[in-house]
């Protein structure tokens, strides 16, 4: 959230932080906190509910992003073929 303040101080219009998520269970947990958890997630430490707190305060918004469009996968998963080329071109620009 500090980045939001920094951008605001630089004169850029900043609305909400948008967090893209491709896991619907994680979206429920982030938006509803402990209300959407069952016995299996009871052991989750309170520090992991930071996102839930930010959503409740209106500082962040969760949006669903299909797995095939999740650009973060380029940095976190070993992609091959068409998916690799698609994300590479999005990040680095089209390659000849």
mmCIF file with all atom_site columns, C-alpha atoms in Angstrom:
data_model
loop_
_atom_site.group_PDB
_atom_site.id
_atom_site.type_symbol
_atom_site.label_atom_id
_atom_site.label_alt_id
_atom_site.label_comp_id
_atom_site.label_asym_id
_atom_site.label_entity_id
_atom_site.label_seq_id
_atom_site.pdbx_PDB_ins_code
_atom_site.Cartn_x
_atom_site.Cartn_y
_atom_site.Cartn_z
_atom_site.occupancy
_atom_site.B_iso_or_equiv
_atom_site.pdbx_formal_charge
_atom_site.auth_seq_id
_atom_site.auth_comp_id
_atom_site.auth_asym_id
_atom_site.auth_atom_id
_atom_site.pdbx_PDB_model_num
ATOM 1  C CA . UNK A 1 1  ? 0.000   0.000   0.000   1.00 0.00 ? 1  UNK A CA 1
ATOM 2  C CA . UNK A 1 2  ? 3.041   2.239   0.350   1.00 0.00 ? 2  UNK A CA 1
ATOM 3  C CA . UNK A 1 3  ? 3.454   2.144   -3.430  1.00 0.00 ? 3  UNK A CA 1
ATOM 4  C CA . UNK A 1 4  ? -0.024  3.591   -3.765  1.00 0.00 ? 4  UNK A CA 1
ATOM 5  C CA . UNK A 1 5  ? 0.947   6.561   -1.596  1.00 0.00 ? 5  UNK A CA 1
ATOM 6  C CA . UNK A 1 6  ? 4.195   7.022   -3.513  1.00 0.00 ? 6  UNK A CA 1
ATOM 7  C CA . UNK A 1 7  ? 2.349   7.121   -6.851  1.00 0.00 ? 7  UNK A CA 1
ATOM 8  C CA . UNK A 1 8  ? -0.195  9.560   -5.391  1.00 0.00 ? 8  UNK A CA 1
ATOM 9  C CA . UNK A 1 9  ? 2.589   11.860  -4.156  1.00 0.00 ? 9  UNK A CA 1
ATOM 10 C CA . UNK A 1 10 ? 4.105   11.808  -7.655  1.00 0.00 ? 10 UNK A CA 1
ATOM 11 C CA . UNK A 1 11 ? 0.845   13.159  -9.064  1.00 0.00 ? 11 UNK A CA 1
ATOM 12 C CA . UNK A 1 12 ? -0.463  9.957   -10.665 1.00 0.00 ? 12 UNK A CA 1
ATOM 13 C CA . UNK A 1 13 ? -4.146  9.146   -10.229 1.00 0.00 ? 13 UNK A CA 1
ATOM 14 C CA . UNK A 1 14 ? -4.459  6.007   -8.146  1.00 0.00 ? 14 UNK A CA 1
ATOM 15 C CA . UNK A 1 15 ? -7.740  4.347   -7.363  1.00 0.00 ? 15 UNK A CA 1
ATOM 16 C CA . UNK A 1 16 ? -7.585  0.854   -5.895  1.00 0.00 ? 16 UNK A CA 1
ATOM 17 C CA . UNK A 1 17 ? -4.910  -1.776  -5.953  1.00 0.00 ? 17 UNK A CA 1
ATOM 18 C CA . UNK A 1 18 ? -6.199  -4.579  -8.145  1.00 0.00 ? 18 UNK A CA 1
ATOM 19 C CA . UNK A 1 19 ? -4.986  -8.064  -7.288  1.00 0.00 ? 19 UNK A CA 1
ATOM 20 C CA . UNK A 1 20 ? -5.525  -10.640 -10.009 1.00 0.00 ? 20 UNK A CA 1
ATOM 21 C CA . UNK A 1 21 ? -6.185  -14.192 -8.837  1.00 0.00 ? 21 UNK A CA 1
ATOM 22 C CA . UNK A 1 22 ? -6.885  -17.377 -10.778 1.00 0.00 ? 22 UNK A CA 1
ATOM 23 C CA . UNK A 1 23 ? -7.987  -19.467 -7.808  1.00 0.00 ? 23 UNK A CA 1
ATOM 24 C CA . UNK A 1 24 ? -11.649 -19.018 -6.853  1.00 0.00 ? 24 UNK A CA 1
ATOM 25 C CA . UNK A 1 25 ? -11.122 -20.540 -3.396  1.00 0.00 ? 25 UNK A CA 1
ATOM 26 C CA . UNK A 1 26 ? -8.376  -18.020 -2.709  1.00 0.00 ? 26 UNK A CA 1
ATOM 27 C CA . UNK A 1 27 ? -10.675 -15.204 -3.882  1.00 0.00 ? 27 UNK A CA 1
ATOM 28 C CA . UNK A 1 28 ? -13.354 -16.301 -1.405  1.00 0.00 ? 28 UNK A CA 1
ATOM 29 C CA . UNK A 1 29 ? -10.789 -16.468 1.385   1.00 0.00 ? 29 UNK A CA 1
ATOM 30 C CA . UNK A 1 30 ? -9.370  -13.036 0.501   1.00 0.00 ? 30 UNK A CA 1
ATOM 31 C CA . UNK A 1 31 ? -12.763 -11.359 0.234   1.00 0.00 ? 31 UNK A CA 1
ATOM 32 C CA . UNK A 1 32 ? -14.564 -13.047 3.133   1.00 0.00 ? 32 UNK A CA 1
ATOM 33 C CA . UNK A 1 33 ? -11.738 -13.915 5.506   1.00 0.00 ? 33 UNK A CA 1
ATOM 34 C CA . UNK A 1 34 ? -12.496 -16.506 8.144   1.00 0.00 ? 34 UNK A CA 1
ATOM 35 C CA . UNK A 1 35 ? -16.221 -16.459 7.328   1.00 0.00 ? 35 UNK A CA 1
ATOM 36 C CA . UNK A 1 36 ? -15.550 -18.564 4.220   1.00 0.00 ? 36 UNK A CA 1
ATOM 37 C CA . UNK A 1 37 ? -13.141 -21.012 5.826   1.00 0.00 ? 37 UNK A CA 1
ATOM 38 C CA . UNK A 1 38 ? -13.782 -24.524 6.987   1.00 0.00 ? 38 UNK A CA 1
ATOM 39 C CA . UNK A 1 39 ? -12.071 -26.724 9.532   1.00 0.00 ? 39 UNK A CA 1
ATOM 40 C CA . UNK A 1 40 ? -9.170  -27.429 7.146   1.00 0.00 ? 40 UNK A CA 1
ATOM 41 C CA . UNK A 1 41 ? -8.134  -23.773 6.955   1.00 0.00 ? 41 UNK A CA 1
ATOM 42 C CA . UNK A 1 42 ? -8.609  -23.112 10.661  1.00 0.00 ? 42 UNK A CA 1
ATOM 43 C CA . UNK A 1 43 ? -4.841  -23.167 11.241  1.00 0.00 ? 43 UNK A CA 1
ATOM 44 C CA . UNK A 1 44 ? -4.165  -20.239 8.905   1.00 0.00 ? 44 UNK A CA 1
ATOM 45 C CA . UNK A 1 45 ? -2.274  -17.596 10.854  1.00 0.00 ? 45 UNK A CA 1
ATOM 46 C CA . UNK A 1 46 ? -3.843  -14.166 11.216  1.00 0.00 ? 46 UNK A CA 1
ATOM 47 C CA . UNK A 1 47 ? -0.942  -12.534 9.332   1.00 0.00 ? 47 UNK A CA 1
ATOM 48 C CA . UNK A 1 48 ? -2.194  -14.156 6.142   1.00 0.00 ? 48 UNK A CA 1
ATOM 49 C CA . UNK A 1 49 ? -5.410  -12.147 6.337   1.00 0.00 ? 49 UNK A CA 1
ATOM 50 C CA . UNK A 1 50 ? -3.625  -8.898  5.443   1.00 0.00 ? 50 UNK A CA 1
ATOM 51 C CA . UNK A 1 51 ? -5.258  -8.936  2.004   1.00 0.00 ? 51 UNK A CA 1
ATOM 52 C CA . UNK A 1 52 ? -8.688  -9.479  3.564   1.00 0.00 ? 52 UNK A CA 1
ATOM 53 C CA . UNK A 1 53 ? -8.133  -6.447  5.777   1.00 0.00 ? 53 UNK A CA 1
ATOM 54 C CA . UNK A 1 54 ? -7.089  -4.319  2.797   1.00 0.00 ? 54 UNK A CA 1
ATOM 55 C CA . UNK A 1 55 ? -10.166 -5.415  0.796   1.00 0.00 ? 55 UNK A CA 1
ATOM 56 C CA . UNK A 1 56 ? -12.439 -4.556  3.742   1.00 0.00 ? 56 UNK A CA 1
ATOM 57 C CA . UNK A 1 57 ? -10.805 -1.117  4.097   1.00 0.00 ? 57 UNK A CA 1
ATOM 58 C CA . UNK A 1 58 ? -11.324 -0.462  0.381   1.00 0.00 ? 58 UNK A CA 1
ATOM 59 C CA . UNK A 1 59 ? -7.605  -0.261  -0.405  1.00 0.00 ? 59 UNK A CA 1
ATOM 60 C CA . UNK A 1 60 ? -7.594  -3.321  -2.670  1.00 0.00 ? 60 UNK A CA 1
ATOM 61 C CA . UNK A 1 61 ? -9.887  -5.171  -5.011  1.00 0.00 ? 61 UNK A CA 1
ATOM 62 C CA . UNK A 1 62 ? -9.693  -8.822  -6.076  1.00 0.00 ? 62 UNK A CA 1
ATOM 63 C CA . UNK A 1 63 ? -10.416 -9.690  -9.702  1.00 0.00 ? 63 UNK A CA 1
ATOM 64 C CA . UNK A 1 64 ? -10.568 -13.114 -11.277 1.00 0.00 ? 64 UNK A CA 1
ATOM 65 C CA . UNK A 1 65 ? -8.044  -13.714 -14.055 1.00 0.00 ? 65 UNK A CA 1
ATOM 66 C CA . UNK A 1 66 ? -8.146  -16.990 -16.012 1.00 0.00 ? 66 UNK A CA 1
ATOM 67 C CA . UNK A 1 67 ? -5.011  -19.110 -15.659 1.00 0.00 ? 67 UNK A CA 1
ATOM 68 C CA . UNK A 1 68 ? -4.266  -18.771 -19.373 1.00 0.00 ? 68 UNK A CA 1
ATOM 69 C CA . UNK A 1 69 ? -4.066  -14.974 -18.982 1.00 0.00 ? 69 UNK A CA 1
ATOM 70 C CA . UNK A 1 70 ? -2.076  -14.860 -15.712 1.00 0.00 ? 70 UNK A CA 1
ATOM 71 C CA . UNK A 1 71 ? 1.119   -13.042 -16.737 1.00 0.00 ? 71 UNK A CA 1
ATOM 72 C CA . UNK A 1 72 ? 2.736   -13.799 -13.359 1.00 0.00 ? 72 UNK A CA 1
ATOM 73 C CA . UNK A 1 73 ? 2.978   -17.437 -14.485 1.00 0.00 ? 73 UNK A CA 1
ATOM 74 C CA . UNK A 1 74 ? 5.762   -16.389 -16.853 1.00 0.00 ? 74 UNK A CA 1
ATOM 75 C CA . UNK A 1 75 ? 7.967   -15.659 -13.853 1.00 0.00 ? 75 UNK A CA 1
ATOM 76 C CA . UNK A 1 76 ? 6.858   -18.531 -11.627 1.00 0.00 ? 76 UNK A CA 1
ATOM 77 C CA . UNK A 1 77 ? 6.256   -21.577 -13.843 1.00 0.00 ? 77 UNK A CA 1
ATOM 78 C CA . UNK A 1 78 ? 8.282   -23.422 -16.468 1.00 0.00 ? 78 UNK A CA 1
ATOM 79 C CA . UNK A 1 79 ? 6.227   -22.587 -19.553 1.00 0.00 ? 79 UNK A CA 1
ATOM 80 C CA . UNK A 1 80 ? 6.734   -24.150 -22.970 1.00 0.00 ? 80 UNK A CA 1
ATOM 81 C CA . UNK A 1 81 ? 5.577   -23.618 -26.520 1.00 0.00 ? 81 UNK A CA 1
ATOM 82 C CA . UNK A 1 82 ? 2.779   -21.215 -27.357 1.00 0.00 ? 82 UNK A CA 1
ATOM 83 C CA . UNK A 1 83 ? 2.119   -20.143 -23.758 1.00 0.00 ? 83 UNK A CA 1
ATOM 84 C CA . UNK A 1 84 ? 5.802   -19.211 -23.302 1.00 0.00 ? 84 UNK A CA 1
ATOM 85 C CA . UNK A 1 85 ? 5.841   -17.200 -26.547 1.00 0.00 ? 85 UNK A CA 1
ATOM 86 C CA . UNK A 1 86 ? 2.561   -15.444 -25.651 1.00 0.00 ? 86 UNK A CA 1
ATOM 87 C CA . UNK A 1 87 ? 3.803   -14.226 -22.250 1.00 0.00 ? 87 UNK A CA 1
ATOM 88 C CA . UNK A 1 88 ? 7.296   -13.449 -23.558 1.00 0.00 ? 88 UNK A CA 1
ATOM 89 C CA . UNK A 1 89 ? 5.805   -11.214 -26.241 1.00 0.00 ? 89 UNK A CA 1
ATOM 90 C CA . UNK A 1 90 ? 3.547   -9.479  -23.697 1.00 0.00 ? 90 UNK A CA 1
ATOM 91 C CA . UNK A 1 91 ? 6.464   -8.705  -21.410 1.00 0.00 ? 91 UNK A CA 1
ATOM 92 C CA . UNK A 1 92 ? 9.311   -8.074  -23.863 1.00 0.00 ? 92 UNK A CA 1
ATOM 93 C CA . UNK A 1 93 ? 7.398   -7.051  -26.968 1.00 0.00 ? 93 UNK A CA 1
ATOM 94 C CA . UNK A 1 94 ? 6.946   -9.087  -30.152 1.00 0.00 ? 94 UNK A CA 1
ATOM 95 C CA . UNK A 1 95 ? 9.971   -11.120 -31.181 1.00 0.00 ? 95 UNK A CA 1
ATOM 96 C CA . UNK A 1 96 ? 10.833  -11.701 -34.846 1.00 0.00 ? 96 UNK A CA 1
#
